[in-house]
PDB file of C-alpha atoms in Angstrom:
ATOM      1  CA  MET A 972      19.366  26.619   8.574  1.00  0.00           C
ATOM      2  CA  SER A 973      21.766  26.041   5.673  1.00  0.00           C
ATOM      3  CA  MET A 974      22.434  22.649   4.108  1.00  0.00           C
ATOM      4  CA  GLN A 975      26.094  23.005   5.102  1.00  0.00           C
ATOM      5  CA  ASN A 976      25.280  22.499   8.764  1.00  0.00           C
ATOM      6  CA  PHE A 977      22.339  20.127   8.197  1.00  0.00           C
ATOM      7  CA  ASP A 978      22.158  17.637  11.097  1.00  0.00           C
ATOM      8  CA  VAL A 979      20.610  14.384   9.860  1.00  0.00           C
ATOM      9  CA  ARG A 980      20.018  12.965  13.326  1.00  0.00           C
ATOM     10  CA  ASP A 981      18.393  16.171  14.528  1.00  0.00           C
ATOM     11  CA  PHE A 982      16.216  16.200  11.406  1.00  0.00           C
ATOM     12  CA  ARG A 983      15.071  12.661  12.200  1.00  0.00           C
ATOM     13  CA  ARG A 984      14.254  13.757  15.723  1.00  0.00           C
ATOM     14  CA  ALA A 985      12.132  16.585  14.360  1.00  0.00           C
ATOM     15  CA  LEU A 986      10.286  14.164  12.068  1.00  0.00           C
ATOM     16  CA  SER A 987       9.661  11.811  14.996  1.00  0.00           C
ATOM     17  CA  GLN A 988       7.410  14.444  16.580  1.00  0.00           C
ATOM     18  CA  PHE A 989       4.785  13.487  13.976  1.00  0.00           C
ATOM     19  CA  PRO A 990       2.985  10.304  15.119  1.00  0.00           C
ATOM     20  CA  THR A 991       2.293   7.577  12.564  1.00  0.00           C
ATOM     21  CA  GLY A 992       0.717   4.211  12.451  1.00  0.00           C
ATOM     22  CA  VAL A 993       2.819   1.060  12.017  1.00  0.00           C
ATOM     23  CA  THR A 994       2.447  -1.256   9.030  1.00  0.00           C
ATOM     24  CA  VAL A 995       3.983  -4.426   7.689  1.00  0.00           C
ATOM     25  CA  ILE A 996       4.148  -4.348   3.878  1.00  0.00           C
ATOM     26  CA  THR A 997       4.179  -7.799   2.250  1.00  0.00           C
ATOM     27  CA  THR A 998       4.669  -9.313  -1.171  1.00  0.00           C
ATOM     28  CA  ASN A 999       6.363 -12.360  -2.763  1.00  0.00           C
ATOM     29  CA  ASP A1000       9.733 -12.673  -4.502  1.00  0.00           C
ATOM     30  CA  GLU A1001      10.257 -14.319  -7.890  1.00  0.00           C
ATOM     31  CA  GLN A1002      10.400 -17.750  -6.237  1.00  0.00           C
ATOM     32  CA  GLY A1003       7.071 -17.150  -4.533  1.00  0.00           C
ATOM     33  CA  ARG A1004       8.606 -16.765  -1.089  1.00  0.00           C
ATOM     34  CA  PRO A1005       6.893 -14.278   1.266  1.00  0.00           C
ATOM     35  CA  VAL A1006       8.710 -10.970   1.897  1.00  0.00           C
ATOM     36  CA  GLY A1007       7.783  -8.373   4.487  1.00  0.00           C
ATOM     37  CA  VAL A1008       9.101  -5.120   5.997  1.00  0.00           C
ATOM     38  CA  THR A1009       7.915  -2.827   8.781  1.00  0.00           C
ATOM     39  CA  ALA A1010       7.095   0.685   7.562  1.00  0.00           C
ATOM     40  CA  SER A1011       5.616   3.808   9.167  1.00  0.00           C
ATOM     41  CA  SER A1012       5.776   5.793   5.904  1.00  0.00           C
ATOM     42  CA  PHE A1013       2.245   4.867   4.827  1.00  0.00           C
ATOM     43  CA  ASN A1014      -0.306   7.412   3.670  1.00  0.00           C
ATOM     44  CA  SER A1015      -3.420   7.889   1.595  1.00  0.00           C
ATOM     45  CA  VAL A1016      -3.120   9.589  -1.796  1.00  0.00           C
ATOM     46  CA  SER A1017      -6.494   9.502  -3.529  1.00  0.00           C
ATOM     47  CA  VAL A1018     -10.024   8.197  -3.118  1.00  0.00           C
ATOM     48  CA  GLU A1019     -10.957   8.151  -6.837  1.00  0.00           C
ATOM     49  CA  PRO A1020      -9.120   6.030  -7.765  1.00  0.00           C
ATOM     50  CA  PRO A1021      -8.243   4.596  -4.346  1.00  0.00           C
ATOM     51  CA  LEU A1022      -4.484   5.098  -4.022  1.00  0.00           C
ATOM     52  CA  ILE A1023      -2.051   4.781  -1.113  1.00  0.00           C
ATOM     53  CA  LEU A1024       1.710   5.159  -0.878  1.00  0.00           C
ATOM     54  CA  TRP A1025       4.641   4.051   1.248  1.00  0.00           C
ATOM     55  CA  SER A1026       8.424   4.323   0.914  1.00  0.00           C
ATOM     56  CA  ILE A1027      11.303   1.884   1.279  1.00  0.00           C
ATOM     57  CA  ASP A1028      14.957   2.634   2.036  1.00  0.00           C
ATOM     58  CA  LYS A1029      17.226   2.036  -0.967  1.00  0.00           C
ATOM     59  CA  GLY A1030      19.521   0.121   1.355  1.00  0.00           C
ATOM     60  CA  ALA A1031      16.802  -2.392   2.273  1.00  0.00           C
ATOM     61  CA  HIS A1032      17.547  -6.017   1.454  1.00  0.00           C
ATOM     62  CA  SER A1033      14.059  -6.403  -0.085  1.00  0.00           C
ATOM     63  CA  LEU A1034      14.217  -3.231  -2.225  1.00  0.00           C
ATOM     64  CA  GLY A1035      14.435  -5.066  -5.555  1.00  0.00           C
ATOM     65  CA  VAL A1036      11.554  -7.384  -4.658  1.00  0.00           C
ATOM     66  CA  PHE A1037       9.132  -4.556  -3.896  1.00  0.00           C
ATOM     67  CA  GLU A1038      10.355  -2.392  -6.782  1.00  0.00           C
ATOM     68  CA  ASN A1039       9.537  -5.144  -9.282  1.00  0.00           C
ATOM     69  CA  SER A1040       6.494  -6.672  -7.638  1.00  0.00           C
ATOM     70  CA  GLU A1041       3.111  -6.238  -9.312  1.00  0.00           C
ATOM     71  CA  HIS A1042       1.188  -6.534  -6.048  1.00  0.00           C
ATOM     72  CA  PHE A1043       1.698  -5.859  -2.365  1.00  0.00           C
ATOM     73  CA  ALA A1044      -0.393  -5.750   0.814  1.00  0.00           C
ATOM     74  CA  VAL A1045      -0.391  -3.229   3.645  1.00  0.00           C
ATOM     75  CA  ASN A1046      -1.074  -4.738   7.064  1.00  0.00           C
ATOM     76  CA  VAL A1047      -1.840  -1.972   9.584  1.00  0.00           C
ATOM     77  CA  LEU A1048      -0.790  -3.343  12.976  1.00  0.00           C
ATOM     78  CA  SER A1049      -2.864  -3.320  16.142  1.00  0.00           C
ATOM     79  CA  ARG A1050      -1.700  -2.376  19.617  1.00  0.00           C
ATOM     80  CA  ASN A1051      -0.979  -6.036  20.429  1.00  0.00           C
ATOM     81  CA  GLN A1052       1.497  -6.479  17.554  1.00  0.00           C
ATOM     82  CA  VAL A1053       4.659  -4.802  18.831  1.00  0.00           C
ATOM     83  CA  ASP A1054       6.498  -8.124  18.481  1.00  0.00           C
ATOM     84  CA  VAL A1055       5.340  -8.383  14.866  1.00  0.00           C
ATOM     85  CA  SER A1056       6.618  -4.889  14.123  1.00  0.00           C
ATOM     86  CA  ASN A1057      10.021  -5.669  15.657  1.00  0.00           C
ATOM     87  CA  ARG A1058      10.214  -8.983  13.790  1.00  0.00           C
ATOM     88  CA  PHE A1059       9.670  -7.432  10.371  1.00  0.00           C
ATOM     89  CA  ALA A1060      11.956  -4.489  11.167  1.00  0.00           C
ATOM     90  CA  SER A1061      14.888  -6.847  11.781  1.00  0.00           C
ATOM     91  CA  ARG A1062      17.366  -8.346   9.328  1.00  0.00           C
ATOM     92  CA  GLY A1063      18.771 -11.790   8.697  1.00  0.00           C
ATOM     93  CA  GLU A1064      16.033 -14.100   9.924  1.00  0.00           C
ATOM     94  CA  ASP A1065      12.991 -15.958   8.593  1.00  0.00           C
ATOM     95  CA  LYS A1066      10.471 -13.239   9.351  1.00  0.00           C
ATOM     96  CA  PHE A1067       7.484 -15.429   8.520  1.00  0.00           C
ATOM     97  CA  LYS A1068       8.485 -18.296  10.795  1.00  0.00           C
ATOM     98  CA  ASP A1069       5.524 -19.154  13.050  1.00  0.00           C
ATOM     99  CA  VAL A1070       3.522 -16.221  11.617  1.00  0.00           C
ATOM    100  CA  ILE A1071      -0.038 -17.084  10.677  1.00  0.00           C
ATOM    101  CA  TYR A1072      -1.072 -15.596   7.343  1.00  0.00           C
ATOM    102  CA  SER A1073      -3.181 -16.224   4.242  1.00  0.00           C
ATOM    103  CA  LYS A1074      -2.643 -15.201   0.625  1.00  0.00           C
ATOM    104  CA  GLY A1075      -4.406 -12.236  -0.905  1.00  0.00           C
ATOM    105  CA  VAL A1076      -4.441 -10.601  -4.322  1.00  0.00           C
ATOM    106  CA  GLY A1077      -1.324 -11.594  -6.258  1.00  0.00           C
ATOM    107  CA  GLY A1078      -0.373 -13.979  -3.460  1.00  0.00           C
ATOM    108  CA  SER A1079       0.703 -11.195  -1.091  1.00  0.00           C
ATOM    109  CA  PRO A1080       0.707 -12.413   2.529  1.00  0.00           C
ATOM    110  CA  LEU A1081      -2.124 -11.169   4.739  1.00  0.00           C
ATOM    111  CA  LEU A1082      -1.398 -11.330   8.468  1.00  0.00           C
ATOM    112  CA  ASN A1083      -4.032 -13.064  10.531  1.00  0.00           C
ATOM    113  CA  ASP A1084      -4.277 -10.165  12.988  1.00  0.00           C
ATOM    114  CA  TYR A1085      -4.564  -6.499  11.934  1.00  0.00           C
ATOM    115  CA  SER A1086      -6.278  -3.174  12.435  1.00  0.00           C
ATOM    116  CA  ALA A1087      -6.713  -2.742   8.697  1.00  0.00           C
ATOM    117  CA  GLN A1088      -5.475  -4.321   5.480  1.00  0.00           C
ATOM    118  CA  PHE A1089      -5.124  -2.969   1.960  1.00  0.00           C
ATOM    119  CA  GLU A1090      -4.451  -5.281  -0.995  1.00  0.00           C
ATOM    120  CA  CYS A1091      -2.806  -3.305  -3.769  1.00  0.00           C
ATOM    121  CA  LYS A1092      -1.633  -3.390  -7.335  1.00  0.00           C
ATOM    122  CA  THR A1093       1.580  -1.412  -7.863  1.00  0.00           C
ATOM    123  CA  TRP A1094       0.439   1.779  -9.606  1.00  0.00           C
ATOM    124  CA  ALA A1095       3.721   3.727  -9.810  1.00  0.00           C
ATOM    125  CA  VAL A1096       7.253   3.792  -8.398  1.00  0.00           C
ATOM    126  CA  TYR A1097       9.063   7.099  -7.922  1.00  0.00           C
ATOM    127  CA  ASP A1098      12.571   8.019  -6.871  1.00  0.00           C
ATOM    128  CA  GLY A1099      12.637   9.877  -3.546  1.00  0.00           C
ATOM    129  CA  GLY A1100      16.215  10.606  -2.528  1.00  0.00           C
ATOM    130  CA  ASP A1101      17.466   7.725  -0.406  1.00  0.00           C
ATOM    131  CA  HIS A1102      14.064   6.004  -0.658  1.00  0.00           C
ATOM    132  CA  LEU A1103      11.776   4.683  -3.333  1.00  0.00           C
ATOM    133  CA  ILE A1104       8.147   5.798  -3.159  1.00  0.00           C
ATOM    134  CA  LEU A1105       5.638   3.083  -4.074  1.00  0.00           C
ATOM    135  CA  VAL A1106       2.083   4.017  -4.957  1.00  0.00           C
ATOM    136  CA  GLY A1107      -0.517   1.283  -4.853  1.00  0.00           C
ATOM    137  CA  GLU A1108      -4.047   1.072  -6.227  1.00  0.00           C
ATOM    138  CA  VAL A1109      -6.258  -0.532  -3.596  1.00  0.00           C
ATOM    139  CA  LEU A1110      -8.077  -3.554  -4.991  1.00  0.00           C
ATOM    140  CA  ASP A1111      -9.542  -4.752  -1.696  1.00  0.00           C
ATOM    141  CA  TYR A1112      -9.466  -3.726   1.940  1.00  0.00           C
ATOM    142  CA  ARG A1113     -10.846  -4.582   5.377  1.00  0.00           C
ATOM    143  CA  TYR A1114     -10.581  -3.267   8.917  1.00  0.00           C
ATOM    144  CA  ASN A1115     -11.208  -4.397  12.482  1.00  0.00           C
ATOM    145  CA  ASP A1116     -12.816  -1.774  14.748  1.00  0.00           C
ATOM    146  CA  SER A1117     -12.179  -3.935  17.809  1.00  0.00           C
ATOM    147  CA  ASN A1118      -8.381  -3.611  17.422  1.00  0.00           C
ATOM    148  CA  LEU A1119      -6.868  -0.308  18.491  1.00  0.00           C
ATOM    149  CA  PRO A1120      -4.072   0.651  16.057  1.00  0.00           C
ATOM    150  CA  LEU A1121      -0.428   0.668  17.078  1.00  0.00           C
ATOM    151  CA  VAL A1122       1.131   4.129  17.039  1.00  0.00           C
ATOM    152  CA  PHE A1123       4.790   5.191  16.671  1.00  0.00           C
ATOM    153  CA  ALA A1124       5.977   8.594  17.847  1.00  0.00           C
ATOM    154  CA  ARG A1125       9.279  10.039  19.131  1.00  0.00           C
ATOM    155  CA  GLY A1126      10.941   6.664  18.722  1.00  0.00           C
ATOM    156  CA  SER A1127       8.459   4.791  20.907  1.00  0.00           C
ATOM    157  CA  TYR A1128       5.427   2.590  20.490  1.00  0.00           C
ATOM    158  CA  SER A1129       2.155   3.983  21.752  1.00  0.00           C
ATOM    159  CA  VAL A1130      -1.603   3.624  21.355  1.00  0.00           C
ATOM    160  CA  SER A1131      -4.227   6.128  20.356  1.00  0.00           C
ATOM    161  CA  SER A1132      -6.622   7.432  22.997  1.00  0.00           C
ATOM    162  CA  GLN A1133      -9.059  10.254  23.437  1.00  0.00           C
ATOM    163  CA  HIS A1134      -7.425  13.536  24.408  1.00  0.00           C
ATOM    164  CA  PRO A1135      -8.140  14.448  28.069  1.00  0.00           C
ATOM    165  CA  SER A1136      -9.476  17.876  27.098  1.00  0.00           C
ATOM    166  CA  THR A1137     -12.302  16.231  25.121  1.00  0.00           C
ATOM    167  CA  VAL A1138     -13.384  14.013  28.004  1.00  0.00           C
ATOM    168  CA  LYS A1139     -16.245  15.560  29.980  1.00  0.00           C
ATOM    169  CA  TYR A1140     -15.564  13.599  33.138  1.00  0.00           C
ATOM    170  CA  ASP A1141     -15.902  14.873  36.694  1.00  0.00           C
ATOM    171  CA  VAL A1142     -14.428  12.650  39.394  1.00  0.00           C
ATOM    172  CA  LYS A1143     -17.042  14.113  41.759  1.00  0.00           C
ATOM    173  CA  ASP A1144     -19.892  12.418  39.875  1.00  0.00           C
ATOM    174  CA  GLU A1145     -22.472  10.629  42.001  1.00  0.00           C
ATOM    175  CA  SER A1146     -21.137   7.286  43.236  1.00  0.00           C
ATOM    176  CA  GLY A1147     -23.980   5.475  41.530  1.00  0.00           C
ATOM    177  CA  GLU A1148     -22.816   6.490  38.057  1.00  0.00           C
ATOM    178  CA  PHE A1149     -20.858   3.955  36.001  1.00  0.00           C
ATOM    179  CA  ILE A1150     -17.933   6.116  34.845  1.00  0.00           C
ATOM    180  CA  SER A1151     -17.067   7.476  38.273  1.00  0.00           C
ATOM    181  CA  ASP A1152     -16.617   3.971  39.619  1.00  0.00           C
ATOM    182  CA  TYR A1153     -15.171   2.114  36.604  1.00  0.00           C
ATOM    183  CA  LEU A1154     -11.516   1.118  37.039  1.00  0.00           C
ATOM    184  CA  LEU A1155     -10.387   1.601  33.441  1.00  0.00           C
ATOM    185  CA  TYR A1156     -11.577   5.206  33.311  1.00  0.00           C
ATOM    186  CA  MET A1157     -10.172   5.947  36.764  1.00  0.00           C
ATOM    187  CA  LEU A1158      -6.742   4.573  35.736  1.00  0.00           C
ATOM    188  CA  ARG A1159      -6.732   6.590  32.490  1.00  0.00           C
ATOM    189  CA  GLU A1160      -7.774   9.789  34.257  1.00  0.00           C
ATOM    190  CA  SER A1161      -5.147   9.234  36.962  1.00  0.00           C
ATOM    191  CA  TYR A1162      -2.433   8.635  34.364  1.00  0.00           C
ATOM    192  CA  ASN A1163      -3.394  11.724  32.352  1.00  0.00           C
ATOM    193  CA  ARG A1164      -3.256  13.972  35.404  1.00  0.00           C
ATOM    194  CA  PHE A1165      -0.049  12.373  36.747  1.00  0.00           C
ATOM    195  CA  SER A1166       1.939  12.445  33.485  1.00  0.00           C
ATOM    196  CA  SER A1167       0.776  15.854  32.290  1.00  0.00           C
ATOM    197  CA  ASP A1168       2.332  17.325  35.429  1.00  0.00           C
ATOM    198  CA  LEU A1169       5.472  15.122  35.650  1.00  0.00           C
ATOM    199  CA  TYR A1170       6.818  15.189  32.085  1.00  0.00           C
ATOM    200  CA  PRO A1171       7.094  18.988  31.820  1.00  0.00           C
ATOM    201  CA  LYS A1172       9.026  18.973  35.101  1.00  0.00           C
ATOM    202  CA  LEU A1173      11.473  16.373  33.771  1.00  0.00           C
ATOM    203  CA  GLN A1174      11.969  18.501  30.654  1.00  0.00           C
ATOM    204  CA  ALA A1175      12.449  21.692  32.633  1.00  0.00           C
ATOM    205  CA  GLU A1176      14.836  20.199  35.222  1.00  0.00           C
ATOM    206  CA  GLY A1177      16.792  17.767  33.074  1.00  0.00           C
ATOM    207  CA  GLY A1178      16.100  18.563  29.443  1.00  0.00           C
ATOM    208  CA  VAL A1179      14.828  15.038  28.770  1.00  0.00           C
ATOM    209  CA  ASN A1180      11.677  13.815  27.064  1.00  0.00           C
ATOM    210  CA  PRO A1181       9.629  10.803  28.269  1.00  0.00           C
ATOM    211  CA  GLU A1182      11.561   8.381  26.048  1.00  0.00           C
ATOM    212  CA  GLU A1183      14.949   9.492  27.418  1.00  0.00           C
ATOM    213  CA  TRP A1184      13.573   9.499  30.960  1.00  0.00           C
ATOM    214  CA  ARG A1185      12.551   5.853  30.681  1.00  0.00           C
ATOM    215  CA  ILE A1186      16.061   4.927  29.487  1.00  0.00           C
ATOM    216  CA  LEU A1187      17.740   6.811  32.339  1.00  0.00           C
ATOM    217  CA  ALA A1188      15.472   5.268  34.963  1.00  0.00           C
ATOM    218  CA  MET A1189      15.917   1.726  33.618  1.00  0.00           C
ATOM    219  CA  LEU A1190      19.726   1.969  33.411  1.00  0.00           C
ATOM    220  CA  CYS A1191      19.849   3.493  36.884  1.00  0.00           C
ATOM    221  CA  ASP A1192      17.940   0.512  38.248  1.00  0.00           C
ATOM    222  CA  HIS A1193      19.606  -2.285  36.283  1.00  0.00           C
ATOM    223  CA  GLY A1194      22.992  -1.013  35.170  1.00  0.00           C
ATOM    224  CA  PRO A1195      24.370  -1.617  31.634  1.00  0.00           C
ATOM    225  CA  MET A1196      21.952  -3.492  29.374  1.00  0.00           C
ATOM    226  CA  PRO A1197      22.029  -4.946  25.850  1.00  0.00           C
ATOM    227  CA  ILE A1198      19.975  -2.887  23.417  1.00  0.00           C
ATOM    228  CA  ASP A1199      17.805  -5.909  22.533  1.00  0.00           C
ATOM    229  CA  ASP A1200      16.909  -6.414  26.229  1.00  0.00           C
ATOM    230  CA  LEU A1201      16.354  -2.742  26.954  1.00  0.00           C
ATOM    231  CA  ALA A1202      14.189  -1.991  23.896  1.00  0.00           C
ATOM    232  CA  PRO A1203      10.941  -3.709  25.022  1.00  0.00           C
ATOM    233  CA  LEU A1204      11.307  -2.300  28.565  1.00  0.00           C
ATOM    234  CA  VAL A1205      11.374   1.277  27.291  1.00  0.00           C
ATOM    235  CA  MET A1206       8.811   0.632  24.550  1.00  0.00           C
ATOM    236  CA  GLN A1207      11.106   1.385  21.635  1.00  0.00           C
ATOM    237  CA  PRO A1208      12.188  -0.820  18.710  1.00  0.00           C
ATOM    238  CA  ALA A1209      15.909  -1.463  18.718  1.00  0.00           C
ATOM    239  CA  VAL A1210      16.593   0.804  15.713  1.00  0.00           C
ATOM    240  CA  ALA A1211      14.777   3.774  17.316  1.00  0.00           C
ATOM    241  CA  LEU A1212      16.416   3.063  20.697  1.00  0.00           C
ATOM    242  CA  ILE A1213      19.846   3.252  19.093  1.00  0.00           C
ATOM    243  CA  GLN A1214      18.983   6.644  17.580  1.00  0.00           C
ATOM    244  CA  THR A1215      17.774   7.915  20.978  1.00  0.00           C
ATOM    245  CA  ALA A1216      20.914   6.539  22.606  1.00  0.00           C
ATOM    246  CA  GLU A1217      23.082   8.357  20.068  1.00  0.00           C
ATOM    247  CA  TRP A1218      21.381  11.654  20.952  1.00  0.00           C
ATOM    248  CA  MET A1219      21.931  10.973  24.645  1.00  0.00           C
ATOM    249  CA  GLN A1220      25.542   9.964  23.961  1.00  0.00           C
ATOM    250  CA  ASP A1221      26.128  13.310  22.255  1.00  0.00           C
ATOM    251  CA  ARG A1222      25.058  14.929  25.527  1.00  0.00           C
ATOM    252  CA  GLY A1223      27.509  12.795  27.526  1.00  0.00           C
ATOM    253  CA  LEU A1224      24.730  10.909  29.339  1.00  0.00           C
ATOM    254  CA  VAL A1225      25.240   7.349  28.088  1.00  0.00           C
ATOM    255  CA  GLU A1226      27.748   5.191  26.289  1.00  0.00           C
ATOM    256  CA  LEU A1227      26.656   2.979  23.400  1.00  0.00           C
ATOM    257  CA  ALA A1228      29.224   0.250  22.759  1.00  0.00           C
ATOM    258  CA  ASP A1229      29.150  -3.350  21.521  1.00  0.00           C
ATOM    259  CA  GLY A1230      25.384  -3.428  21.366  1.00  0.00           C
ATOM    260  CA  SER A1231      24.950  -2.374  24.986  1.00  0.00           C
ATOM    261  CA  LEU A1232      23.979   0.876  26.700  1.00  0.00           C
ATOM    262  CA  SER A1233      25.353   2.171  29.996  1.00  0.00           C
ATOM    263  CA  LEU A1234      25.203   5.385  32.002  1.00  0.00           C
ATOM    264  CA  LEU A1235      28.153   7.747  32.061  1.00  0.00           C
ATOM    265  CA  PRO A1236      28.854   9.709  35.281  1.00  0.00           C
ATOM    266  CA  GLU A1237      26.906  12.703  34.031  1.00  0.00           C
ATOM    267  CA  GLY A1238      24.013  10.459  33.100  1.00  0.00           C
ATOM    268  CA  THR A1239      24.038   8.786  36.513  1.00  0.00           C
ATOM    269  CA  SER A1240      23.989  12.179  38.195  1.00  0.00           C
ATOM    270  CA  LEU A1241      21.072  13.356  36.053  1.00  0.00           C
ATOM    271  CA  ALA A1242      19.167  10.080  36.531  1.00  0.00           C
ATOM    272  CA  ASN A1243      19.492  10.292  40.323  1.00  0.00           C
ATOM    273  CA  LYS A1244      18.360  13.921  40.265  1.00  0.00           C
ATOM    274  CA  LEU A1245      15.286  13.094  38.175  1.00  0.00           C
ATOM    275  CA  LEU A1246      14.463  10.020  40.224  1.00  0.00           C
ATOM    276  CA  CYS A1247      14.326  12.233  43.302  1.00  0.00           C
ATOM    277  CA  LEU A1248      12.089  14.668  41.416  1.00  0.00           C
ATOM    278  CA  ALA A1249       9.795  11.824  40.345  1.00  0.00           C
ATOM    279  CA  LYS A1250       9.596  10.426  43.905  1.00  0.00           C
ATOM    280  CA  GLN A1251       8.781  13.879  45.230  1.00  0.00           C
ATOM    281  CA  HIS A1252       6.073  14.292  42.595  1.00  0.00           C
ATOM    282  CA  GLU A1253       4.699  10.851  43.487  1.00  0.00           C
ATOM    283  CA  ALA A1254       4.525  11.857  47.165  1.00  0.00           C
ATOM    284  CA  GLU A1255       2.560  14.964  46.197  1.00  0.00           C
ATOM    285  CA  VAL A1256       0.134  12.841  44.186  1.00  0.00           C
ATOM    286  CA  LEU A1257      -0.337  10.350  47.068  1.00  0.00           C
ATOM    287  CA  ILE A1258      -0.624  12.979  49.803  1.00  0.00           C
ATOM    288  CA  ALA A1259      -4.385  12.353  50.008  1.00  0.00           C
ATOM    289  CA  LEU A1260      -3.705   8.708  50.993  1.00  0.00           C
ATOM    290  CA  SER A1261      -2.256   7.261  54.162  1.00  0.00           C
ATOM    291  CA  GLU A1262       0.951   5.235  53.963  1.00  0.00           C
ATOM    292  CA  GLU A1263      -1.073   2.041  54.269  1.00  0.00           C
ATOM    293  CA  GLN A1264      -3.466   3.096  51.503  1.00  0.00           C
ATOM    294  CA  SER A1265      -0.565   3.991  49.216  1.00  0.00           C
ATOM    295  CA  SER A1266       0.974   0.563  49.774  1.00  0.00           C
ATOM    296  CA  GLN A1267      -2.365  -1.169  49.143  1.00  0.00           C
ATOM    297  CA  LEU A1268      -2.847   0.838  45.936  1.00  0.00           C
ATOM    298  CA  LYS A1269       0.553  -0.184  44.550  1.00  0.00           C
ATOM    299  CA  ASN A1270       0.170  -3.808  45.605  1.00  0.00           C
ATOM    300  CA  GLY A1271      -3.262  -3.975  44.024  1.00  0.00           C
ATOM    301  CA  LEU A1272      -1.989  -2.542  40.732  1.00  0.00           C
ATOM    302  CA  ARG A1273       0.927  -5.006  40.729  1.00  0.00           C
ATOM    303  CA  ALA A1274      -1.522  -7.876  41.220  1.00  0.00           C
ATOM    304  CA  ILE A1275      -3.624  -6.665  38.288  1.00  0.00           C
ATOM    305  CA  MET A1276      -0.554  -6.345  36.016  1.00  0.00           C
ATOM    306  CA  GLU A1277       0.712  -9.804  37.002  1.00  0.00           C
ATOM    307  CA  SER A1278      -2.695 -11.359  36.313  1.00  0.00           C
ATOM    308  CA  ARG A1279      -2.761  -9.881  32.773  1.00  0.00           C
ATOM    309  CA  PRO A1280       0.788 -10.152  31.324  1.00  0.00           C
TER     310      PRO A1280
END
């Protein structure tokens, strides 16, 4: 690939194949007001001394604040903090309104909830193309093992979990054993087996990944939707959803206009085709159950989801 035909959007899509955690980086401006941004570009650098780094877009409103700040804090978000990530990724609002936090080293805000936190002194700032790279020396840190970290990959939020190939679990275990009769493990195992078969079929038949599939299915069900309303339903922050929508628009599947997304005729045709494929796959999965058992299974799962919003 030559730089003459370098496709920025395609490059971003390639980068999105690498999963990252999600952080909110915080500091204070010259007036002592709290400042925070969502960042996935966080990484370790050194153990002796303890150094970490992250990068900030040169177009960010808070660039000057972080560039000149002596201290900052890295708040690694937990799986329950998608709303926090979206809040600090947005522009033009009081990001700390109704957010519970305390003050750490140098006064940097520390969010009340987290998977891990690192309080840092700015160690170095480097130029990195269209970003600045900030290296911090860790002065204090803490973590919470009870909070699973939030994960971001391929434009969507996710959570970390054990890979199915490492789980030595046989569904034919004796009925008296705990694992074979525990709902959480049964749901996870069912999902792993269901999705590992379905997603490759969607890719082979329609050339779509899971993120694009969710968008097609949602728009097919609900019609045109504002990006801000669609984003939480397809588990993508608005910025990432727009990027995914632009890729799909290039393929003639959707139209992105005035902050809303809608299916084009080709997208509607593909969505209907894949919905039929998904329904057929579902029928194959449920073939071991009677129609009444299938209905009871779905109704029971709906009741569980409604009881734990």
